[in-house]
Every structure is written in C-alpha cells, then in structure tokens.
Amino acid sequence: MAMKLCSVILLGLALGAGARPAVADSIAEKVEVCAGCHGADGKPVDKTIPVIWGQLTGYIYIQLRDFKRGDRKSEIMQPIASGFERDDMLAVAEYFSQKKWPDLGQPRAPKDVSKKATDAEHSVGCTGCHLEQFQGTSTTPRLAGQSREYLAKTMADLRTRARGNNPGMSDLMIATPENDLTALAEFLAGL
Amino acid sequence: MNRLSIGGYAALFGLAFFLPATAYAQQEVKQDSVGPVGTANVTPVTQAMLNAADKSATNFLLTNGNYAQTRFHLAKQINQKNVKNLHVAWIYQTDVKESLETSPIVVDGVMFVTTSYSHVYALDAKTGRELWHYNHKMGPITTYCCGPNNRGVQVLNDMVYLATLDAKLIALSAKTGDVVWKTDIADPEMGYSETMAPTVVKDKVLIGTNGGEYGIRGFVRAYDAKTGKQVWSFNTIPDSTVGVWATKDATGRDMHRDIAAEKDALAKNGDPFAKLGGGVWQNPAVDLASNRIYFVVGNPSPDLDGSTRPGDNLYTDSLVALDLDTGKYVCHFQYIAHDVWDLDAVSPPVLVDVKDKSGKTVPGVLHAGKTGHIYVHDRKDCSLIRFSEAMVPQENMWVLPTKDGARMLPGANGGVEWSPIATDPSQSLAYAINLHQPMTYRVESSPYPNGKLWLGGAFTAIPSEKQSGNITAVNYDTGKIKWQVKTPEPMIGGILATAGGLVFTGEGNGKFAAYNSADGKELWSFRAGAGVNAPPSSYMVGGKQYIVVGAGGNTQVNFKRGNNIIAFTLD
C-alpha cells in the first residue's frame, strides 16, 4: 500500500519536474521528489526501498545512469532519472552521499546467523569489493545498516537477474546457496 | 603565529636549555638532513642511479628493487647470525586503514610509501618522521575489484610518479608533494583503474591498467616523464586475438577446449578483441642491454565464460616483450590459451641469467604463475625453457567450469597471486609465496555490462576445505624445489632476499619473519598486529641497514587491516 501511494506521489512529482527547464532546478528542487519514497529524514517509507542518505556518490550516480538507460528497471525511478543529465546525476548523488546514514534500528544478527552469513561471505568474497566493514567504496554500495527487506529483495532479484544491471553480482548471488541469503540480509542489516 | 607554534617554540627552547650544546647541534643536523615538515630534501634520482639500482646497498629505487626486478638487495649488515636481534626502529601510522600493498622506495634517507586510495607519504627513512603527504582528491567514479590498493611510486630526477585509482597518472614534486602534472589514462566508468607503481626509465613513465573483470581493452603505455604526454601505447589485446587454437597449456596439459564450437562462435560474432580484458597491473622488467621491457598480461573478460570470446584470446595470460623506445611487439609466450579459470599471469617477471636446456647460461626471464609453477624463459624470444615443480597442490586440472561448480586446484587466486618473487642469483634460487585455496569454478553467461563487473560465473572457496600457504624456494636452473615452509594461511604480498643470506616475508595473521635463504630455516619473527601483505624493502641510512614493510592487511583475501609502516634495524 505504502509502495503504491509512493508511486502515485512520485509520478506526479516527476511529471511536474520534467515540465520545468532542467537548468533552472536547484539541487533542492531536484531532490524534492526523492523524499516521497526514500524518506524526508533518510528513513525510507517502505522497507523494500533502499536507504540513500549517506550512500556513496559513485554508486548512486551509476544507479541513476542505469535507470535512465533502462539497464535497471523501475517504473518509478526510470521517469525521474530520464530527466537528469550526467552532471545532474552526479550532483544528486553527491547531495545524498553527504547526508548522515540513518539508523533504522535493526538489531544485530544473533551469533548463529552471523556465523552462517560470514561463512557465505568468505566463500564468495563480498569484502573484496564491499570492504571489511561493508561500508562500500565509490561505485560499490554500502551494505552495512541497509534495510533488511531491501537487501533480501535485491539479492533475490540479482539471483534471478530481475535486477539486471550488475551481471557480475548476479553470478556471485547465483553461486551463493539460497538459504544463506536470509542470513546475509539479517547480518548486513544489523551492522 | 598561532598558539600552538608559540607553545612549540617555548618547549623547544626549554629543551635546548637543558640539553648539552653538542646534543642540540646533532639534533639540528639530523632534522635538516631530510628537511623540515612539508619539505623533503631528496637527492635527484638520475637515470644512471636507476640503471645501477641493483648495485646499490643503500637505496631501494624501484618497486622490485631494480629494473631486472630481482628483489635481491645487496645490504648484508643484517645477516643470518644477527637477524635474531632485529627490532623495531620506528612505526609510521598512515591516515588510511585499508589494504597495504606498497613497496617502500628509499632515496638517500627519504622514503616514499603509498596507501589504499592513492595517498603518498614522504618519510624520513631514519626516524619515520612525516615530511609530506599527498592526499589525492579521488574522482567520484572508480571501478575496481579486490581493494582500493596502491603498490607504490617511482622517482626520477626531482619528481615522484603515481598512478591513481581513478585512472590518472600524476607527477609530484619530490621535495614538496605538490602536483607538477596530471594526465587522464582512461575512463574509470568503463572499468579502468590504476593500482600499480609506474616504472620510469629513459624519460618515459610506463603504466598498464586494471580492468580484466570489467571488459576493458588492456594496454601498456609510455608517457613523457617531463610533460605527461603519451609517447606510445601498446594494446595488450591485438586486433586479431585468435592465435593458434592451442589445446594444451604451457606444461602440456589438455585444456579441454571445444575448438569447433569456438570456431563457430568466431564465424558468427567475429573477433572479441574490443572487450577482452588483458589488464597489466604489475611492473614490467626493463632489459637495459636489449632495450626491451617484459611484462605479463592478465585474464580475459569475462573471467569464466569462454563462450563469448572464441580463440586463444591473445595476449591474455602471457609474457610479452616490447621495444622500450617504440612500444613495438617483440615476442610473447602464452601460458593458458582461452583461460576460463582466471589462473592468469600476474606476478611481475624477473630478469636473471639462467641455464638453457643444453646447460648454457643465457639471459632469462622468470614468471611465477597462479598455476603454482615458476616458468623460465629465454629472453631472446620469450620461449619457455622449463617450468618448475608445482609449489601448490594441483587437482583436476583443467576441468571446465560448470553451472553447479567444478572443483579444481589451485583456486583462482593461485599459486602465486600478484605477489612479486625474490631471487638470489648466487644460489640460482627464486623465492615465491603461494596460496592454497580449494575452490569450485562456476560458469554463467551474460552480455557485456558496460564497464560493470563481468565475471561470467564465480569461483568460490569450499568452506569445508582448509586453506593454507607456503614460502617456496625453487632452483630456476633445474626447476626443482629446494625448500618449502608451510604457513597456516594463504600467502599474498611479496618477498625480499638480501645479501645477508636472508629472505623476509609476511603473513595475513600479522607475522613478519626472516628465513635462511639457503634452507628456509626461520631465524626471526615479529607480530605486527595486522596482516603483513606487502613486499618488504631494504636500505641503509646513517651506516645502518633497515628492513621496512607495510602492515595493513589485504582486501582480496580479507586479512586484518591496519595502517602501519614498520622499519626494523639492529642496535
């Protein structure tokens, strides 16, 4: 329900934004639309929507670019991103990267879950890109403290290639036993 | 003048008042020898000094010691008898707690080290005091796997050369760390990045690129050292990559290629050169006598899926030689054609004299492979003279990757990863550090993803199987293993041999140790508190020999991170 409401608000805002000349838009105007789903305080209105406050500039930029290209599918994000040029995307990405990462209040995973998650991580080598504390770097996203439901959905979508804009990640998720993904989501969300 | 500096002066005057005059004067002299904070009084590094780097017991001028990349240092004050007395001289803590792969460079008492995210520090090599710090302003887009690493710099004349994670080549003033010039090497959004130290020779800055996991087209380039303008560029992936349809690897083992299917794919889709990978991210060796460079080319893209890239995928997984002045091709030797295991060629080649098959001494090239073999080549034409006994277990080679995963040893990190080897020509020994990581290899097929991670599957460690490592000494004139030390964890980082009859190397668990280079007996060790996964250097200053190494852990194998540069010496 929340998702549906969010879609309606966003589509309206996006259409409105598209009607104005892009150069006239300040960053504040450009990001106005984002709060409808990603939260006015950085806490998304729905748990399957990612935290973007404090996320890395490079990663946000690449996602906006991919939404515009259609490499990443989203009926909500595609119309928004398609109004952006490269500099807009970088500016929006920079804007959100400077925000403080919100505390979603997700608990630490219990020991057995953490063990299962870290065993899975060691096998596939997540920290090779997401780094030791899962803080990410540049175009590789921060995972620590991300919404558990979003993480679970993303890993599942990568696994089926429903999320198609990172085939390398899809390969790695396919190589990870399906029953380890829940533990990974819980572990990462609780960091 | 701010309050701090007033306080600082007051403290200094106070100290000076109580110190004997001579001690104060000595202190002043010491401070001035390499410069005040913000300035490094660096001796200009001439080409003649670089050419003779292998004959210097004082300095450590190139990433692997000298142009031949022997990582054999002539200083022998620290030797088999006294190494037990080795102790920490100083520790310098960098601002970056992340994977450290730097090879410290030392020029007449000034040291240059780098960290992850392309920071550079100039330090007083005697005391560890910081002289300057270059904090690179990273572009918003960087694309790389396996850590934000940097492996070091090189100095020529009064400039320090650095290649950055966002694919820029930068010349810094050796004295101040200020940028003199900056050149864009390639587009980071398309998967290009830089982690290697440049090699500077004859006013040319030589640099390759990372990106074998991102569908790049690899290269080695020469830039003018004074201006940063490109002099030549060599595509490590030529326009025709098909090769000879080799069915066997360098050791004669069948690679189970389906040549007919590959030929069909070639007829249908054409040569895959444009996105075939072939990164070069370790230093070339320079043969001053023949005016050639020798380097190794990394894996094809995508790593594990060969269906989109028919043919031998030249010059991936190869040793390649070029003319230094022109960048023109001289010769190559491919270890694994049409690699689908990422068991590519990474560890930097070394130039030493070797015995050929008839026992005659000829100029040779060594390369330590991820396969676990040390390959010995004739420098004249790159041909293979011999390969060593396997340094790690090999099983099920070359089983093809499958959807569900096929087990094969070695794992995709090796054998020998990027870790440079060391040599001791007086013993005809090459020293290599190895990983043993049992893995399964899986294949998946997906189209080129516009500069994103493009693995074509996955290699995954088998959780139930124990991993380990080793330090191995190989006689490169016979191919036989002389000695081997087993380590509890896989080894990655590098190794150094000295004229003191020693080799130094570190482990992911923080152990840094010295071994007798003739028999592998452990003679000394130290616990650094973070992974010692960087190549050590040796140098002398003030009449004392030092061994220096970074202890910052490793991203790729996930060893404990730290931020320490640690120098050791005797009393």
Short mmCIF file of N, CA, C and O in Angstrom, two decimals, chain A residues 57-59 61-63 65-66 69 71 86 90 94 119 121-125 127-129 131-133 136-140 161 164-172 174-176, chain B residues 97-98 117 139-148 165 187 189 214 403 442 444-447 449-450 452-463 555-556 558-561:
data_model
loop_
_atom_site.label_atom_id
_atom_site.label_comp_id
_atom_site.label_asym_id
_atom_site.label_seq_id
_atom_site.Cartn_x
_atom_site.Cartn_y
_atom_site.Cartn_z
N THR A 57 28.59 8.29 -3.49
CA THR A 57 28.31 9.09 -4.68
C THR A 57 28.36 8.24 -5.95
O THR A 57 27.45 8.30 -6.79
N GLY A 58 29.44 7.51 -6.11
CA GLY A 58 29.64 6.73 -7.34
C GLY A 58 28.51 5.73 -7.55
O GLY A 58 28.01 5.56 -8.66
N TYR A 59 28.09 5.10 -6.47
CA TYR A 59 27.03 4.09 -6.58
C TYR A 59 25.70 4.74 -6.97
O TYR A 59 25.00 4.26 -7.87
N TYR A 61 25.20 7.55 -8.47
CA TYR A 61 25.32 8.03 -9.86
C TYR A 61 25.09 6.88 -10.85
O TYR A 61 24.31 7.02 -11.81
N ILE A 62 25.76 5.76 -10.62
CA ILE A 62 25.64 4.62 -11.56
C ILE A 62 24.20 4.12 -11.61
O ILE A 62 23.68 3.78 -12.68
N GLN A 63 23.52 4.10 -10.46
CA GLN A 63 22.14 3.62 -10.46
C GLN A 63 21.24 4.58 -11.25
O GLN A 63 20.40 4.15 -12.05
N ARG A 65 22.17 6.56 -13.62
CA ARG A 65 22.54 6.37 -15.03
C ARG A 65 21.86 5.12 -15.60
O ARG A 65 21.31 5.15 -16.70
N ASP A 66 21.88 4.05 -14.82
CA ASP A 66 21.31 2.79 -15.30
C ASP A 66 19.79 2.85 -15.39
O ASP A 66 19.19 2.22 -16.27
N ARG A 69 19.16 4.64 -18.61
CA ARG A 69 19.45 3.79 -19.76
C ARG A 69 18.47 2.62 -19.90
O ARG A 69 18.42 1.97 -20.93
N ASP A 71 18.88 0.00 -18.01
CA ASP A 71 19.62 -1.20 -17.59
C ASP A 71 19.10 -1.71 -16.25
O ASP A 71 19.17 -2.90 -15.95
N ARG A 86 24.11 13.89 -16.99
CA ARG A 86 25.18 13.32 -16.17
C ARG A 86 25.51 14.21 -14.98
O ARG A 86 25.66 13.72 -13.84
N LEU A 90 25.32 13.34 -10.97
CA LEU A 90 26.46 13.44 -10.05
C LEU A 90 26.14 14.38 -8.90
O LEU A 90 26.51 14.11 -7.75
N GLU A 94 26.00 13.28 -5.10
CA GLU A 94 26.86 13.95 -4.12
C GLU A 94 26.01 14.48 -2.95
O GLU A 94 26.39 14.36 -1.78
N ASP A 119 30.30 -17.15 6.90
CA ASP A 119 30.79 -18.30 6.14
C ASP A 119 30.46 -18.14 4.65
O ASP A 119 31.29 -18.40 3.78
N GLU A 121 29.90 -15.33 3.15
CA GLU A 121 30.70 -14.20 2.67
C GLU A 121 32.12 -14.64 2.34
O GLU A 121 32.67 -14.27 1.31
N HIS A 122 32.71 -15.45 3.21
CA HIS A 122 34.08 -15.91 2.98
C HIS A 122 34.18 -16.73 1.71
O HIS A 122 35.18 -16.68 1.00
N SER A 123 33.15 -17.49 1.42
CA SER A 123 33.19 -18.35 0.24
C SER A 123 33.17 -17.53 -1.04
O SER A 123 33.95 -17.77 -1.96
N VAL A 124 32.31 -16.54 -1.07
CA VAL A 124 32.16 -15.78 -2.32
C VAL A 124 33.03 -14.52 -2.34
O VAL A 124 33.37 -14.00 -3.40
N GLY A 125 33.44 -14.04 -1.15
CA GLY A 125 34.38 -12.93 -1.08
C GLY A 125 33.76 -11.55 -1.21
O GLY A 125 34.31 -10.68 -1.90
N THR A 127 33.71 -9.02 0.76
CA THR A 127 34.52 -7.90 1.25
C THR A 127 35.60 -7.50 0.25
O THR A 127 36.19 -6.43 0.39
N GLY A 128 35.85 -8.33 -0.74
CA GLY A 128 36.80 -7.96 -1.78
C GLY A 128 36.41 -6.67 -2.48
O GLY A 128 37.26 -5.93 -2.95
N CYS A 129 35.10 -6.41 -2.55
CA CYS A 129 34.63 -5.15 -3.16
C CYS A 129 33.94 -4.24 -2.13
O CYS A 129 34.13 -3.04 -2.13
N LEU A 131 34.34 -4.13 0.99
CA LEU A 131 35.34 -3.84 2.03
C LEU A 131 34.95 -4.41 3.40
O LEU A 131 33.83 -4.84 3.63
N GLU A 132 35.95 -4.37 4.27
CA GLU A 132 35.93 -5.14 5.52
C GLU A 132 34.69 -4.89 6.38
O GLU A 132 34.12 -5.80 6.95
N GLN A 133 34.29 -3.63 6.48
CA GLN A 133 33.15 -3.29 7.34
C GLN A 133 31.86 -3.11 6.51
O GLN A 133 30.91 -2.51 6.99
N GLY A 136 31.41 -0.18 1.67
CA GLY A 136 31.46 0.11 0.25
C GLY A 136 32.53 1.13 -0.10
O GLY A 136 33.23 1.66 0.79
N THR A 137 32.64 1.42 -1.37
CA THR A 137 33.60 2.43 -1.83
C THR A 137 33.23 2.81 -3.25
O THR A 137 33.05 1.93 -4.10
N SER A 138 33.07 4.09 -3.49
CA SER A 138 32.76 4.64 -4.81
C SER A 138 31.54 3.97 -5.45
O SER A 138 30.43 4.14 -4.98
N THR A 139 31.74 3.16 -6.50
CA THR A 139 30.60 2.59 -7.21
C THR A 139 30.08 1.30 -6.55
O THR A 139 29.09 0.73 -7.01
N THR A 140 30.76 0.84 -5.52
CA THR A 140 30.31 -0.35 -4.77
C THR A 140 29.56 0.12 -3.53
O THR A 140 30.11 0.86 -2.72
N ARG A 161 18.21 -12.42 -11.88
CA ARG A 161 18.53 -11.40 -12.88
C ARG A 161 17.35 -10.46 -13.15
O ARG A 161 17.33 -9.77 -14.16
N GLY A 164 18.94 -6.45 -13.39
CA GLY A 164 19.84 -6.86 -14.47
C GLY A 164 21.03 -5.96 -14.70
O GLY A 164 21.75 -6.13 -15.68
N ASN A 165 21.25 -4.98 -13.80
CA ASN A 165 22.32 -4.04 -14.13
C ASN A 165 23.65 -4.36 -13.48
O ASN A 165 24.54 -3.53 -13.47
N ASN A 166 23.79 -5.56 -12.95
CA ASN A 166 25.10 -5.98 -12.48
C ASN A 166 25.24 -7.50 -12.60
O ASN A 166 25.09 -8.23 -11.63
N PRO A 167 25.50 -7.97 -13.83
CA PRO A 167 25.57 -9.42 -14.04
C PRO A 167 26.64 -10.10 -13.20
O PRO A 167 26.50 -11.27 -12.83
N GLY A 168 27.72 -9.38 -12.89
CA GLY A 168 28.76 -9.97 -12.04
C GLY A 168 28.22 -10.29 -10.66
O GLY A 168 28.47 -11.36 -10.11
N MET A 169 27.42 -9.36 -10.12
CA MET A 169 26.79 -9.62 -8.82
C MET A 169 25.77 -10.74 -8.92
O MET A 169 25.61 -11.54 -8.00
N SER A 170 25.07 -10.79 -10.06
CA SER A 170 24.12 -11.90 -10.26
C SER A 170 24.86 -13.23 -10.21
O SER A 170 24.42 -14.18 -9.56
N ASP A 171 26.00 -13.29 -10.90
CA ASP A 171 26.79 -14.54 -10.89
C ASP A 171 27.17 -14.94 -9.47
O ASP A 171 27.10 -16.11 -9.09
N LEU A 172 27.58 -13.95 -8.68
CA LEU A 172 28.01 -14.24 -7.31
C LEU A 172 26.84 -14.67 -6.43
O LEU A 172 26.98 -15.55 -5.58
N ILE A 174 24.11 -16.14 -7.55
CA ILE A 174 23.71 -17.47 -8.00
C ILE A 174 24.63 -18.53 -7.37
O ILE A 174 24.19 -19.63 -7.03
N ALA A 175 25.91 -18.14 -7.18
CA ALA A 175 26.86 -19.09 -6.59
C ALA A 175 26.70 -19.23 -5.08
O ALA A 175 27.31 -20.09 -4.46
N THR A 176 25.88 -18.36 -4.49
CA THR A 176 25.65 -18.41 -3.04
C THR A 176 24.39 -19.22 -2.75
O THR A 176 23.34 -18.96 -3.34
N LYS B 97 43.40 3.21 6.99
CA LYS B 97 43.42 1.83 7.49
C LYS B 97 42.72 0.94 6.48
O LYS B 97 41.52 0.70 6.57
N GLU B 98 43.46 0.52 5.51
CA GLU B 98 42.92 -0.35 4.45
C GLU B 98 44.12 -1.01 3.78
O GLU B 98 45.26 -0.53 3.90
N TYR B 117 43.67 4.01 -1.75
CA TYR B 117 43.11 5.29 -2.19
C TYR B 117 44.19 6.28 -2.65
O TYR B 117 43.99 7.50 -2.63
N GLY B 139 38.29 11.12 -7.90
CA GLY B 139 37.09 11.39 -8.68
C GLY B 139 35.91 10.60 -8.13
O GLY B 139 36.11 9.61 -7.41
N PRO B 140 34.68 10.99 -8.44
CA PRO B 140 33.51 10.32 -7.85
C PRO B 140 33.32 8.89 -8.36
O PRO B 140 32.66 8.10 -7.69
N ILE B 141 33.88 8.59 -9.53
CA ILE B 141 33.66 7.26 -10.09
C ILE B 141 34.98 6.50 -10.11
O ILE B 141 35.94 6.91 -10.77
N THR B 142 35.03 5.41 -9.38
CA THR B 142 36.14 4.47 -9.53
C THR B 142 35.55 3.07 -9.63
O THR B 142 34.53 2.78 -9.00
N THR B 143 36.17 2.24 -10.44
CA THR B 143 35.66 0.89 -10.68
C THR B 143 36.83 -0.08 -10.60
O THR B 143 37.75 0.01 -11.41
N TYR B 144 36.80 -0.97 -9.63
CA TYR B 144 37.91 -1.92 -9.47
C TYR B 144 37.45 -3.05 -8.57
O TYR B 144 36.52 -2.89 -7.77
N CYS B 145 38.12 -4.17 -8.71
CA CYS B 145 37.86 -5.24 -7.75
C CYS B 145 39.04 -5.35 -6.82
O CYS B 145 40.08 -4.76 -7.05
N CYS B 146 38.87 -6.04 -5.72
CA CYS B 146 39.96 -6.57 -4.91
C CYS B 146 40.70 -5.53 -4.07
O CYS B 146 41.85 -5.74 -3.69
N GLY B 147 40.05 -4.41 -3.81
CA GLY B 147 40.62 -3.43 -2.88
C GLY B 147 41.10 -2.17 -3.56
O GLY B 147 41.53 -2.19 -4.70
N PRO B 148 41.03 -1.05 -2.80
CA PRO B 148 41.46 0.26 -3.34
C PRO B 148 42.97 0.43 -3.26
O PRO B 148 43.48 1.45 -2.82
N LEU B 165 43.72 5.39 -8.40
CA LEU B 165 42.56 4.52 -8.53
C LEU B 165 41.57 5.05 -9.57
O LEU B 165 40.87 4.27 -10.23
N ASP B 187 39.06 5.94 -18.86
CA ASP B 187 37.79 6.30 -18.23
C ASP B 187 37.43 5.30 -17.13
O ASP B 187 37.14 4.14 -17.42
N GLU B 189 34.80 4.99 -15.51
CA GLU B 189 33.42 4.50 -15.61
C GLU B 189 33.34 3.26 -16.50
O GLU B 189 32.37 2.51 -16.45
N TYR B 214 36.19 -6.28 -16.00
CA TYR B 214 35.20 -5.28 -16.43
C TYR B 214 35.12 -5.11 -17.95
O TYR B 214 34.55 -4.13 -18.43
N LYS B 403 27.77 -25.12 -14.45
CA LYS B 403 26.71 -24.34 -13.78
C LYS B 403 26.71 -24.59 -12.28
O LYS B 403 26.49 -23.67 -11.48
N ARG B 442 32.43 -21.92 -11.40
CA ARG B 442 31.09 -21.95 -11.99
C ARG B 442 31.03 -21.03 -13.19
O ARG B 442 31.63 -19.96 -13.17
N GLU B 444 28.52 -18.83 -15.86
CA GLU B 444 27.23 -18.21 -16.19
C GLU B 444 27.47 -17.35 -17.42
O GLU B 444 28.58 -16.87 -17.63
N SER B 445 26.46 -17.15 -18.19
CA SER B 445 26.64 -16.34 -19.40
C SER B 445 25.79 -15.09 -19.34
O SER B 445 24.60 -15.16 -19.06
N SER B 446 26.41 -13.95 -19.59
CA SER B 446 25.66 -12.70 -19.63
C SER B 446 26.38 -11.75 -20.59
O SER B 446 27.60 -11.82 -20.73
N PRO B 447 25.62 -10.84 -21.23
CA PRO B 447 26.26 -9.94 -22.18
C PRO B 447 27.12 -8.89 -21.49
O PRO B 447 26.98 -8.65 -20.28
N PRO B 449 28.41 -5.83 -19.77
CA PRO B 449 27.57 -4.92 -18.98
C PRO B 449 28.08 -3.47 -18.89
O PRO B 449 27.92 -2.84 -17.85
N ASN B 450 28.67 -2.96 -19.94
CA ASN B 450 29.06 -1.54 -19.98
C ASN B 450 29.95 -1.10 -18.82
O ASN B 450 29.64 -0.14 -18.12
N LYS B 452 30.70 -2.72 -16.09
CA LYS B 452 30.41 -3.33 -14.76
C LYS B 452 31.18 -4.64 -14.61
O LYS B 452 31.71 -5.18 -15.59
N LEU B 453 31.14 -5.14 -13.38
CA LEU B 453 31.76 -6.42 -13.07
C LEU B 453 31.24 -7.50 -14.03
O LEU B 453 30.03 -7.68 -14.16
N TRP B 454 32.15 -8.17 -14.71
CA TRP B 454 31.78 -9.14 -15.75
C TRP B 454 32.61 -10.39 -15.53
O TRP B 454 33.68 -10.54 -16.10
N LEU B 455 32.09 -11.28 -14.67
CA LEU B 455 32.86 -12.46 -14.28
C LEU B 455 32.54 -13.67 -15.14
O LEU B 455 33.38 -14.54 -15.31
N GLY B 456 31.33 -13.73 -15.66
CA GLY B 456 30.94 -14.93 -16.43
C GLY B 456 30.85 -16.16 -15.55
O GLY B 456 31.10 -17.27 -16.00
N GLY B 457 30.50 -15.93 -14.28
CA GLY B 457 30.41 -17.04 -13.33
C GLY B 457 31.01 -16.64 -12.01
O GLY B 457 31.07 -15.45 -11.68
N ALA B 458 31.49 -17.61 -11.27
CA ALA B 458 32.07 -17.31 -9.96
C ALA B 458 33.04 -18.41 -9.55
O ALA B 458 32.84 -19.57 -9.91
N PHE B 459 34.07 -18.03 -8.85
CA PHE B 459 34.92 -19.02 -8.19
C PHE B 459 34.71 -18.83 -6.71
O PHE B 459 34.80 -17.72 -6.18
N THR B 460 34.36 -19.91 -6.04
CA THR B 460 34.03 -19.79 -4.62
C THR B 460 34.86 -20.77 -3.81
O THR B 460 35.06 -21.93 -4.22
N ALA B 461 35.34 -20.28 -2.67
CA ALA B 461 36.11 -21.13 -1.77
C ALA B 461 35.19 -22.20 -1.19
O ALA B 461 34.02 -21.93 -0.90
N ILE B 462 35.72 -23.41 -1.04
CA ILE B 462 34.93 -24.51 -0.49
C ILE B 462 35.05 -24.45 1.03
O ILE B 462 36.14 -24.66 1.58
N PRO B 463 33.94 -24.11 1.73
CA PRO B 463 34.05 -23.85 3.18
C PRO B 463 34.60 -25.02 3.98
O PRO B 463 35.28 -24.82 4.98
N THR B 555 42.66 -6.73 1.25
CA THR B 555 41.24 -6.75 0.93
C THR B 555 40.83 -8.04 0.25
O THR B 555 39.81 -8.65 0.58
N GLN B 556 41.63 -8.46 -0.70
CA GLN B 556 41.24 -9.59 -1.55
C GLN B 556 41.05 -10.88 -0.76
O GLN B 556 40.10 -11.61 -0.97
N ASN B 558 40.96 -10.79 2.55
CA ASN B 558 40.32 -10.32 3.80
C ASN B 558 41.17 -10.61 5.03
O ASN B 558 40.69 -11.21 6.00
N PHE B 559 42.43 -10.14 5.00
CA PHE B 559 43.27 -10.22 6.19
C PHE B 559 43.14 -8.90 6.98
O PHE B 559 42.90 -7.84 6.39
N LYS B 560 43.33 -9.00 8.27
CA LYS B 560 43.06 -7.88 9.18
C LYS B 560 43.78 -6.60 8.73
O LYS B 560 44.99 -6.60 8.51
N ARG B 561 42.99 -5.52 8.66
CA ARG B 561 43.53 -4.25 8.17
C ARG B 561 44.30 -3.50 9.27
O ARG B 561 44.02 -3.65 10.46
#
